[in-house]
Amino acid sequence: MTEEIIKLSNSDIWSSAKLEWNFEYAYYSEELQRCLCGHYPIKNVCVIKNSDNKNETEVGNCCVNKFLGIEDGNKIFTSIKKLKIDKSKSMSPEVLEYLRKKNVLTEFDYKFYSDTIRKRKLSDKQLAIRERINQKLIDFTSYESNSNFTRINLVLKWAEDKSWFDKTFVNSLKSSCEKKGKLTEKQTLALESIIKKLKIE
Ligand SMILES: [Zn+2]
């Protein structure tokens, strides 16, 4: 596992290589995947990004804490698990911050949720708002939305050295996916047709 990470890092020394990595996002995978450490299957997947060379890789939450000292991943999974059982509960404050950083929440959402995060008794109206915001976390971390992200990032990476390619539309898909947690059917079809037409692998 350390070797795999070092290969993707600028530094050859683990103690400094690991500092290059930051938590990017987490998702719950419907497909069974293998962690870099060999652990199988993993369902809680953390995407980490190297801040120096922009490399991205996925690890299971088995490794994200142990090697990288990143705790956000596990906090997100704990909140998702809790909310899937009971949507009237609150996510943890760290997860709320995470969603804000990812521009998933409106200013109203964030303020409302922070103000009521510790309240057990909410009015019906308040409860409906809390549940709507909880759903945003679930959508944002779903396998579906993250496979969309993977496809969008594939195109953007491919387009990096192609100045003739207008990235406006793909960027708009990305921000729409970030806000809503998923693409519409029409958007998904448009994305797939770009990938097919330009033979992006
Ligand atoms: Zn692992």
PDB file of C-alpha atoms and ligand atoms in Angstrom:
ATOM      1  CA  MET A   1       0.000   0.000   0.000  1.00  0.00           C
ATOM      2  CA  THR A   2       2.733   2.500   0.900  1.00  0.00           C
ATOM      3  CA  GLU A   3       4.600   1.524  -2.276  1.00  0.00           C
ATOM      4  CA  GLU A   4       1.536   2.121  -4.423  1.00  0.00           C
ATOM      5  CA  ILE A   5       1.067   5.563  -2.919  1.00  0.00           C
ATOM      6  CA  ILE A   6       4.761   6.461  -3.270  1.00  0.00           C
ATOM      7  CA  LYS A   7       4.601   5.566  -6.981  1.00  0.00           C
ATOM      8  CA  LEU A   8       1.906   8.185  -7.412  1.00  0.00           C
ATOM      9  CA  SER A   9       3.682  10.790  -5.251  1.00  0.00           C
ATOM     10  CA  ASN A  10       6.478  13.234  -5.998  1.00  0.00           C
ATOM     11  CA  SER A  11       8.526  12.177  -2.995  1.00  0.00           C
ATOM     12  CA  ASP A  12      10.105   8.718  -2.776  1.00  0.00           C
ATOM     13  CA  ILE A  13       9.988   8.709   1.003  1.00  0.00           C
ATOM     14  CA  TRP A  14       6.785   7.610   2.647  1.00  0.00           C
ATOM     15  CA  SER A  15       6.921  10.062   5.553  1.00  0.00           C
ATOM     16  CA  SER A  16       6.917  13.042   3.174  1.00  0.00           C
ATOM     17  CA  ALA A  17       4.950  11.394   0.346  1.00  0.00           C
ATOM     18  CA  LYS A  18       1.938  10.879   2.594  1.00  0.00           C
ATOM     19  CA  LEU A  19       1.798  14.590   3.361  1.00  0.00           C
ATOM     20  CA  GLU A  20       1.113  15.313  -0.305  1.00  0.00           C
ATOM     21  CA  TRP A  21      -2.285  13.604  -0.087  1.00  0.00           C
ATOM     22  CA  ASN A  22      -5.619  15.104   0.873  1.00  0.00           C
ATOM     23  CA  PHE A  23      -9.052  13.687   1.254  1.00  0.00           C
ATOM     24  CA  GLU A  24     -11.164  14.566  -1.789  1.00  0.00           C
ATOM     25  CA  TYR A  25     -14.470  12.735  -1.465  1.00  0.00           C
ATOM     26  CA  ALA A  26     -15.966   9.480  -0.354  1.00  0.00           C
ATOM     27  CA  TYR A  27     -18.624   7.287  -1.837  1.00  0.00           C
ATOM     28  CA  TYR A  28     -20.423   4.087  -1.116  1.00  0.00           C
ATOM     29  CA  SER A  29     -19.783   1.655  -3.946  1.00  0.00           C
ATOM     30  CA  GLU A  30     -22.451  -0.812  -5.091  1.00  0.00           C
ATOM     31  CA  GLU A  31     -19.758  -2.731  -6.931  1.00  0.00           C
ATOM     32  CA  LEU A  32     -17.199  -4.630  -4.904  1.00  0.00           C
ATOM     33  CA  GLN A  33     -13.742  -3.131  -5.256  1.00  0.00           C
ATOM     34  CA  ARG A  34     -10.250  -3.941  -4.072  1.00  0.00           C
ATOM     35  CA  CYS A  35      -8.212  -1.557  -1.928  1.00  0.00           C
ATOM     36  CA  LEU A  36      -4.584  -0.774  -2.805  1.00  0.00           C
ATOM     37  CA  CYS A  37      -3.581  -2.814   0.253  1.00  0.00           C
ATOM     38  CA  GLY A  38      -5.234  -5.893  -1.239  1.00  0.00           C
ATOM     39  CA  HIS A  39      -8.191  -5.865   1.131  1.00  0.00           C
ATOM     40  CA  TYR A  40     -11.316  -7.167  -0.629  1.00  0.00           C
ATOM     41  CA  PRO A  41     -14.110  -6.320  -0.865  1.00  0.00           C
ATOM     42  CA  ILE A  42     -14.356  -2.650  -0.014  1.00  0.00           C
ATOM     43  CA  LYS A  43     -17.609  -0.761  -0.289  1.00  0.00           C
ATOM     44  CA  ASN A  44     -16.634   2.463   1.422  1.00  0.00           C
ATOM     45  CA  VAL A  45     -14.330   4.122  -1.047  1.00  0.00           C
ATOM     46  CA  CYS A  46     -12.293   7.262  -0.348  1.00  0.00           C
ATOM     47  CA  VAL A  47     -10.886   9.283  -3.201  1.00  0.00           C
ATOM     48  CA  ILE A  48      -7.661  11.025  -2.237  1.00  0.00           C
ATOM     49  CA  LYS A  49      -5.817  13.605  -4.291  1.00  0.00           C
ATOM     50  CA  ASN A  50      -2.159  14.550  -4.383  1.00  0.00           C
ATOM     51  CA  SER A  51      -1.921  18.317  -3.939  1.00  0.00           C
ATOM     52  CA  ASP A  52       1.480  18.513  -5.688  1.00  0.00           C
ATOM     53  CA  ASN A  53       0.947  16.523  -8.886  1.00  0.00           C
ATOM     54  CA  LYS A  54      -2.894  16.290  -8.893  1.00  0.00           C
ATOM     55  CA  ASN A  55      -2.859  12.484  -9.062  1.00  0.00           C
ATOM     56  CA  GLU A  56      -6.000  10.846  -7.731  1.00  0.00           C
ATOM     57  CA  THR A  57      -6.454   7.407  -6.349  1.00  0.00           C
ATOM     58  CA  GLU A  58      -9.027   5.416  -4.426  1.00  0.00           C
ATOM     59  CA  VAL A  59      -8.502   3.602  -1.165  1.00  0.00           C
ATOM     60  CA  GLY A  60     -10.791   1.766   1.195  1.00  0.00           C
ATOM     61  CA  ASN A  61     -11.506   3.244   4.572  1.00  0.00           C
ATOM     62  CA  CYS A  62      -9.348   0.382   5.911  1.00  0.00           C
ATOM     63  CA  CYS A  63      -6.352   2.419   4.781  1.00  0.00           C
ATOM     64  CA  VAL A  64      -7.419   6.004   4.724  1.00  0.00           C
ATOM     65  CA  ASN A  65      -6.972   6.357   8.487  1.00  0.00           C
ATOM     66  CA  LYS A  66      -4.119   3.984   9.015  1.00  0.00           C
ATOM     67  CA  PHE A  67      -1.765   5.438   6.471  1.00  0.00           C
ATOM     68  CA  LEU A  68      -2.892   8.930   5.785  1.00  0.00           C
ATOM     69  CA  GLY A  69      -4.274  10.100   9.091  1.00  0.00           C
ATOM     70  CA  ILE A  70      -7.394  11.307   7.335  1.00  0.00           C
ATOM     71  CA  GLU A  71     -10.502  10.890   9.415  1.00  0.00           C
ATOM     72  CA  ASP A  72     -13.080  12.631   7.293  1.00  0.00           C
ATOM     73  CA  GLY A  73     -13.697   9.513   5.246  1.00  0.00           C
ATOM     74  CA  ASN A  74     -14.869   7.486   8.190  1.00  0.00           C
ATOM     75  CA  LYS A  75     -16.955  10.339   9.567  1.00  0.00           C
ATOM     76  CA  ILE A  76     -18.786  10.544   6.280  1.00  0.00           C
ATOM     77  CA  PHE A  77     -19.529   6.816   6.252  1.00  0.00           C
ATOM     78  CA  THR A  78     -20.733   6.908   9.852  1.00  0.00           C
ATOM     79  CA  SER A  79     -23.151   9.718   8.998  1.00  0.00           C
ATOM     80  CA  ILE A  80     -24.407   8.022   5.823  1.00  0.00           C
ATOM     81  CA  LYS A  81     -25.044   4.787   7.702  1.00  0.00           C
ATOM     82  CA  LYS A  82     -26.911   6.611  10.463  1.00  0.00           C
ATOM     83  CA  LEU A  83     -29.062   8.628   8.043  1.00  0.00           C
ATOM     84  CA  LYS A  84     -29.930   5.615   5.924  1.00  0.00           C
ATOM     85  CA  ILE A  85     -31.456   4.055   9.018  1.00  0.00           C
ATOM     86  CA  ASP A  86     -33.144   7.223  10.280  1.00  0.00           C
ATOM     87  CA  LYS A  87     -33.338  10.259   8.080  1.00  0.00           C
ATOM     88  CA  SER A  88     -34.550  12.506  10.908  1.00  0.00           C
ATOM     89  CA  LYS A  89     -31.119  12.402  12.596  1.00  0.00           C
ATOM     90  CA  SER A  90     -28.282  14.870  12.033  1.00  0.00           C
ATOM     91  CA  MET A  91     -25.028  14.332  10.193  1.00  0.00           C
ATOM     92  CA  SER A  92     -21.876  15.234  12.097  1.00  0.00           C
ATOM     93  CA  PRO A  93     -20.648  18.865  11.994  1.00  0.00           C
ATOM     94  CA  GLU A  94     -17.499  17.772  10.090  1.00  0.00           C
ATOM     95  CA  VAL A  95     -19.615  16.220   7.377  1.00  0.00           C
ATOM     96  CA  LEU A  96     -21.724  19.368   7.161  1.00  0.00           C
ATOM     97  CA  GLU A  97     -18.486  21.370   6.670  1.00  0.00           C
ATOM     98  CA  TYR A  98     -17.396  18.901   4.024  1.00  0.00           C
ATOM     99  CA  LEU A  99     -20.636  19.362   2.056  1.00  0.00           C
ATOM    100  CA  ARG A 100     -20.272  23.114   2.310  1.00  0.00           C
ATOM    101  CA  LYS A 101     -16.714  22.959   0.991  1.00  0.00           C
ATOM    102  CA  LYS A 102     -17.935  20.895  -1.949  1.00  0.00           C
ATOM    103  CA  ASN A 103     -20.616  23.504  -2.755  1.00  0.00           C
ATOM    104  CA  VAL A 104     -23.412  21.013  -2.259  1.00  0.00           C
ATOM    105  CA  LEU A 105     -25.338  23.264   0.143  1.00  0.00           C
ATOM    106  CA  THR A 106     -26.986  26.607  -0.333  1.00  0.00           C
ATOM    107  CA  GLU A 107     -26.251  29.270   2.263  1.00  0.00           C
ATOM    108  CA  PHE A 108     -29.727  28.707   3.666  1.00  0.00           C
ATOM    109  CA  ASP A 109     -29.151  24.948   3.967  1.00  0.00           C
ATOM    110  CA  TYR A 110     -25.890  25.445   5.801  1.00  0.00           C
ATOM    111  CA  LYS A 111     -27.232  28.046   8.204  1.00  0.00           C
ATOM    112  CA  PHE A 112     -30.407  26.131   8.948  1.00  0.00           C
ATOM    113  CA  TYR A 113     -28.555  22.885   9.540  1.00  0.00           C
ATOM    114  CA  SER A 114     -25.886  24.433  11.795  1.00  0.00           C
ATOM    115  CA  ASP A 115     -28.552  26.157  13.870  1.00  0.00           C
ATOM    116  CA  THR A 116     -30.594  22.989  14.369  1.00  0.00           C
ATOM    117  CA  ILE A 117     -27.903  20.297  14.305  1.00  0.00           C
ATOM    118  CA  ARG A 118     -28.247  19.409  17.996  1.00  0.00           C
ATOM    119  CA  LYS A 119     -32.019  19.767  18.211  1.00  0.00           C
ATOM    120  CA  ARG A 120     -33.951  16.572  18.826  1.00  0.00           C
ATOM    121  CA  LYS A 121     -37.382  18.129  18.495  1.00  0.00           C
ATOM    122  CA  LEU A 122     -38.119  19.895  15.263  1.00  0.00           C
ATOM    123  CA  SER A 123     -41.381  21.137  13.815  1.00  0.00           C
ATOM    124  CA  ASP A 124     -42.742  19.185  10.838  1.00  0.00           C
ATOM    125  CA  LYS A 125     -41.549  21.894   8.529  1.00  0.00           C
ATOM    126  CA  GLN A 126     -38.051  21.958  10.024  1.00  0.00           C
ATOM    127  CA  LEU A 127     -37.847  18.195   9.915  1.00  0.00           C
ATOM    128  CA  ALA A 128     -38.715  18.220   6.219  1.00  0.00           C
ATOM    129  CA  ILE A 129     -35.866  20.660   5.584  1.00  0.00           C
ATOM    130  CA  ARG A 130     -33.396  18.581   7.585  1.00  0.00           C
ATOM    131  CA  GLU A 131     -34.391  15.443   5.685  1.00  0.00           C
ATOM    132  CA  ARG A 132     -34.051  17.229   2.362  1.00  0.00           C
ATOM    133  CA  ILE A 133     -30.500  18.292   3.290  1.00  0.00           C
ATOM    134  CA  ASN A 134     -29.677  14.782   4.543  1.00  0.00           C
ATOM    135  CA  GLN A 135     -30.753  13.468   1.154  1.00  0.00           C
ATOM    136  CA  LYS A 136     -28.176  15.763  -0.450  1.00  0.00           C
ATOM    137  CA  LEU A 137     -25.430  13.942   1.446  1.00  0.00           C
ATOM    138  CA  ILE A 138     -26.761  10.567   0.371  1.00  0.00           C
ATOM    139  CA  ASP A 139     -27.065  11.652  -3.281  1.00  0.00           C
ATOM    140  CA  PHE A 140     -23.651  13.286  -3.311  1.00  0.00           C
ATOM    141  CA  THR A 141     -21.920  10.182  -1.999  1.00  0.00           C
ATOM    142  CA  SER A 142     -23.865   7.662  -4.050  1.00  0.00           C
ATOM    143  CA  TYR A 143     -22.166   5.339  -6.473  1.00  0.00           C
ATOM    144  CA  GLU A 144     -24.279   6.769  -9.272  1.00  0.00           C
ATOM    145  CA  SER A 145     -23.126  10.340  -8.791  1.00  0.00           C
ATOM    146  CA  ASN A 146     -19.514   9.295  -8.395  1.00  0.00           C
ATOM    147  CA  SER A 147     -19.514   7.231 -11.543  1.00  0.00           C
ATOM    148  CA  ASN A 148     -20.781  10.411 -13.224  1.00  0.00           C
ATOM    149  CA  PHE A 149     -17.876  12.324 -11.667  1.00  0.00           C
ATOM    150  CA  THR A 150     -15.438   9.716 -12.902  1.00  0.00           C
ATOM    151  CA  ARG A 151     -16.795  10.053 -16.460  1.00  0.00           C
ATOM    152  CA  ILE A 152     -16.710  13.864 -16.318  1.00  0.00           C
ATOM    153  CA  ASN A 153     -13.146  13.896 -14.975  1.00  0.00           C
ATOM    154  CA  LEU A 154     -12.127  11.478 -17.715  1.00  0.00           C
ATOM    155  CA  VAL A 155     -13.202  13.996 -20.356  1.00  0.00           C
ATOM    156  CA  LEU A 156     -11.623  16.953 -18.553  1.00  0.00           C
ATOM    157  CA  LYS A 157      -8.325  15.112 -18.176  1.00  0.00           C
ATOM    158  CA  TRP A 158      -8.386  14.108 -21.832  1.00  0.00           C
ATOM    159  CA  ALA A 159      -9.090  17.759 -22.774  1.00  0.00           C
ATOM    160  CA  GLU A 160      -6.209  19.169 -20.723  1.00  0.00           C
ATOM    161  CA  ASP A 161      -3.790  19.418 -23.667  1.00  0.00           C
ATOM    162  CA  LYS A 162      -6.432  20.048 -26.343  1.00  0.00           C
ATOM    163  CA  SER A 163      -7.031  23.760 -26.603  1.00  0.00           C
ATOM    164  CA  TRP A 164      -9.499  23.295 -29.481  1.00  0.00           C
ATOM    165  CA  PHE A 165     -11.924  21.472 -27.203  1.00  0.00           C
ATOM    166  CA  ASP A 166     -14.477  23.775 -25.565  1.00  0.00           C
ATOM    167  CA  LYS A 167     -14.792  22.623 -21.958  1.00  0.00           C
ATOM    168  CA  THR A 168     -17.703  24.916 -21.076  1.00  0.00           C
ATOM    169  CA  PHE A 169     -20.388  22.274 -21.418  1.00  0.00           C
ATOM    170  CA  VAL A 170     -18.513  19.568 -19.521  1.00  0.00           C
ATOM    171  CA  ASN A 171     -17.689  22.021 -16.747  1.00  0.00           C
ATOM    172  CA  SER A 172     -21.366  22.910 -16.516  1.00  0.00           C
ATOM    173  CA  LEU A 173     -22.173  19.199 -16.150  1.00  0.00           C
ATOM    174  CA  LYS A 174     -19.642  19.002 -13.359  1.00  0.00           C
ATOM    175  CA  SER A 175     -21.086  21.878 -11.373  1.00  0.00           C
ATOM    176  CA  SER A 176     -24.619  20.621 -11.933  1.00  0.00           C
ATOM    177  CA  CYS A 177     -23.540  17.184 -10.680  1.00  0.00           C
ATOM    178  CA  GLU A 178     -21.894  18.789  -7.658  1.00  0.00           C
ATOM    179  CA  LYS A 179     -25.058  20.686  -6.775  1.00  0.00           C
ATOM    180  CA  LYS A 180     -27.655  17.985  -7.398  1.00  0.00           C
ATOM    181  CA  GLY A 181     -25.605  14.875  -6.677  1.00  0.00           C
ATOM    182  CA  LYS A 182     -26.473  13.387 -10.044  1.00  0.00           C
ATOM    183  CA  LEU A 183     -26.970  14.132 -13.696  1.00  0.00           C
ATOM    184  CA  THR A 184     -30.316  14.109 -15.468  1.00  0.00           C
ATOM    185  CA  GLU A 185     -30.866  11.379 -18.014  1.00  0.00           C
ATOM    186  CA  LYS A 186     -30.408  13.894 -20.811  1.00  0.00           C
ATOM    187  CA  GLN A 187     -27.103  15.106 -19.363  1.00  0.00           C
ATOM    188  CA  THR A 188     -25.823  11.551 -18.961  1.00  0.00           C
ATOM    189  CA  LEU A 189     -26.641  10.810 -22.594  1.00  0.00           C
ATOM    190  CA  ALA A 190     -24.899  14.003 -23.736  1.00  0.00           C
ATOM    191  CA  LEU A 191     -21.798  13.108 -21.730  1.00  0.00           C
ATOM    192  CA  GLU A 192     -21.705   9.589 -23.111  1.00  0.00           C
ATOM    193  CA  SER A 193     -22.113  10.835 -26.671  1.00  0.00           C
ATOM    194  CA  ILE A 194     -19.095  13.167 -26.234  1.00  0.00           C
ATOM    195  CA  ILE A 195     -17.021  10.266 -24.928  1.00  0.00           C
ATOM    196  CA  LYS A 196     -18.088   8.062 -27.812  1.00  0.00           C
ATOM    197  CA  LYS A 197     -17.731  10.661 -30.550  1.00  0.00           C
ATOM    198  CA  LEU A 198     -14.235  11.704 -29.500  1.00  0.00           C
ATOM    199  CA  LYS A 199     -13.186   8.120 -28.695  1.00  0.00           C
ATOM    200  CA  ILE A 200     -12.032   9.041 -25.188  1.00  0.00           C
ATOM    201  CA  GLU A 201     -10.761   6.063 -23.250  1.00  0.00           C
TER     202      GLU A 201
HETATM  203 ZN    ZN B   1      -6.844  -0.921   2.479  1.00  0.00          ZN
END
